[in-house]
Amino acid sequence: MLYRNFRPPGGGEVDLVCRHGEVLVFVEVKARRTDTFGAPAEAVTRAKQELISRGAVAWLRLLHHPPIHIRFDIAEVRFVPGGGEEVRVIENAFPLPERYRL
């Protein structure tokens, strides 16, 4: 992990910034105690994806837009009755919107 809770001044947000080999990964973490209101990943709406994308672009701007592959993952955390949690990572959960592509 490179950074947690990145909030650039111009708006946007990224829960985790990580590297996976040669790929820079922006991760949204969603946790739930139950699936009553759906799976955690279902809470990552288009509006939420927009905020994450804006945060990712701001991060890349700080690095002067390096020639690096990026992806957006979702980490679903489910709390298990009696303690503990289950984590599932959804790689390439959504693409960078076209308007942000360089």
CSV table of C-alpha atoms in Angstrom, one decimal:
chain,number,residue,atom,x,y,z
A,1,MET,CA,0.0,0.0,0.0
A,2,LEU,CA,1.3,3.4,-0.9
A,3,TYR,CA,-1.4,5.7,0.6
A,4,ARG,CA,-4.7,5.6,2.5
A,5,ASN,CA,-7.6,8.0,2.3
A,6,PHE,CA,-6.3,10.3,-0.5
A,7,ARG,CA,-8.5,13.4,-0.7
A,8,PRO,CA,-7.1,16.0,-3.2
A,9,PRO,CA,-8.0,19.7,-2.8
A,10,GLY,CA,-9.9,19.8,-6.1
A,11,GLY,CA,-12.3,17.0,-5.1
A,12,GLY,CA,-12.3,13.2,-5.4
A,13,GLU,CA,-11.3,10.4,-3.0
A,14,VAL,CA,-9.4,7.2,-3.0
A,15,ASP,CA,-9.5,4.8,-0.1
A,16,LEU,CA,-6.2,3.0,-1.0
A,17,VAL,CA,-3.5,3.6,-3.5
A,18,CYS,CA,-1.5,0.4,-4.1
A,19,ARG,CA,0.9,-1.2,-6.6
A,20,HIS,CA,0.4,-4.6,-8.0
A,21,GLY,CA,3.5,-5.3,-10.0
A,22,GLU,CA,3.7,-2.6,-12.6
A,23,VAL,CA,0.1,-1.5,-12.1
A,24,LEU,CA,-1.0,1.4,-10.0
A,25,VAL,CA,-4.2,0.3,-8.3
A,26,PHE,CA,-6.9,2.6,-6.8
A,27,VAL,CA,-9.0,0.7,-4.3
A,28,GLU,CA,-12.5,1.4,-2.9
A,29,VAL,CA,-13.2,-0.4,0.3
A,30,LYS,CA,-16.8,-1.2,1.1
A,31,ALA,CA,-17.9,-3.0,4.3
A,32,ARG,CA,-21.2,-4.6,5.3
A,33,ARG,CA,-22.5,-6.6,8.3
A,34,THR,CA,-25.3,-8.1,6.2
A,35,ASP,CA,-26.3,-8.3,2.6
A,36,THR,CA,-29.8,-6.9,3.4
A,37,PHE,CA,-29.2,-3.8,1.2
A,38,GLY,CA,-27.0,-5.7,-1.3
A,39,ALA,CA,-23.4,-6.7,-1.7
A,40,PRO,CA,-20.8,-4.1,-0.7
A,41,ALA,CA,-19.7,-3.6,-4.3
A,42,GLU,CA,-23.2,-2.5,-5.2
A,43,ALA,CA,-22.7,0.7,-3.2
A,44,VAL,CA,-20.0,1.8,-5.6
A,45,THR,CA,-22.4,3.7,-7.8
A,46,ARG,CA,-21.5,5.8,-10.9
A,47,ALA,CA,-21.3,8.9,-8.7
A,48,LYS,CA,-18.9,7.1,-6.4
A,49,GLN,CA,-16.9,5.9,-9.4
A,50,GLU,CA,-16.7,9.5,-10.5
A,51,LEU,CA,-15.2,10.6,-7.1
A,52,ILE,CA,-12.7,7.8,-7.2
A,53,SER,CA,-11.7,8.6,-10.8
A,54,ARG,CA,-11.2,12.3,-9.9
A,55,GLY,CA,-9.0,11.2,-7.0
A,56,ALA,CA,-7.0,8.9,-9.3
A,57,VAL,CA,-6.5,11.6,-11.9
A,58,ALA,CA,-5.3,14.0,-9.2
A,59,TRP,CA,-2.9,11.4,-7.9
A,60,LEU,CA,-1.5,10.9,-11.4
A,61,ARG,CA,-1.2,14.6,-11.9
A,62,LEU,CA,1.0,14.8,-8.7
A,63,LEU,CA,3.2,12.2,-10.4
A,64,HIS,CA,3.3,14.3,-13.6
A,65,HIS,CA,1.2,11.6,-15.5
A,66,PRO,CA,3.7,8.7,-15.6
A,67,PRO,CA,3.3,6.1,-18.4
A,68,ILE,CA,1.9,3.5,-16.1
A,69,HIS,CA,-1.1,1.2,-16.2
A,70,ILE,CA,-3.8,1.8,-13.7
A,71,ARG,CA,-6.9,-0.1,-12.6
A,72,PHE,CA,-9.8,0.3,-10.1
A,73,ASP,CA,-10.5,-2.4,-7.6
A,74,ILE,CA,-13.2,-2.8,-5.0
A,75,ALA,CA,-12.4,-4.6,-1.7
A,76,GLU,CA,-15.6,-6.0,-0.3
A,77,VAL,CA,-15.4,-6.6,3.5
A,78,ARG,CA,-18.2,-8.7,5.1
A,79,PHE,CA,-18.2,-8.9,8.9
A,80,VAL,CA,-18.8,-12.5,10.1
A,81,PRO,CA,-21.2,-13.1,13.0
A,82,GLY,CA,-19.0,-14.0,16.1
A,83,GLY,CA,-16.1,-11.9,14.9
A,84,GLY,CA,-13.8,-11.7,12.0
A,85,GLU,CA,-14.3,-10.7,8.4
A,86,GLU,CA,-14.2,-12.0,4.9
A,87,VAL,CA,-12.5,-9.9,2.2
A,88,ARG,CA,-13.0,-10.3,-1.6
A,89,VAL,CA,-11.2,-8.1,-4.0
A,90,ILE,CA,-12.9,-7.4,-7.4
A,91,GLU,CA,-10.1,-6.4,-9.8
A,92,ASN,CA,-10.9,-4.1,-12.7
A,93,ALA,CA,-14.2,-3.3,-11.1
A,94,PHE,CA,-14.8,-0.3,-13.4
A,95,PRO,CA,-12.9,1.6,-16.1
A,96,LEU,CA,-11.6,5.2,-16.0
A,97,PRO,CA,-14.2,7.3,-17.7
A,98,GLU,CA,-13.3,8.4,-21.2
A,99,ARG,CA,-13.2,12.1,-20.3
A,100,TYR,CA,-10.3,11.5,-17.9
A,101,ARG,CA,-8.2,9.5,-20.3
A,102,LEU,CA,-5.1,11.3,-21.5
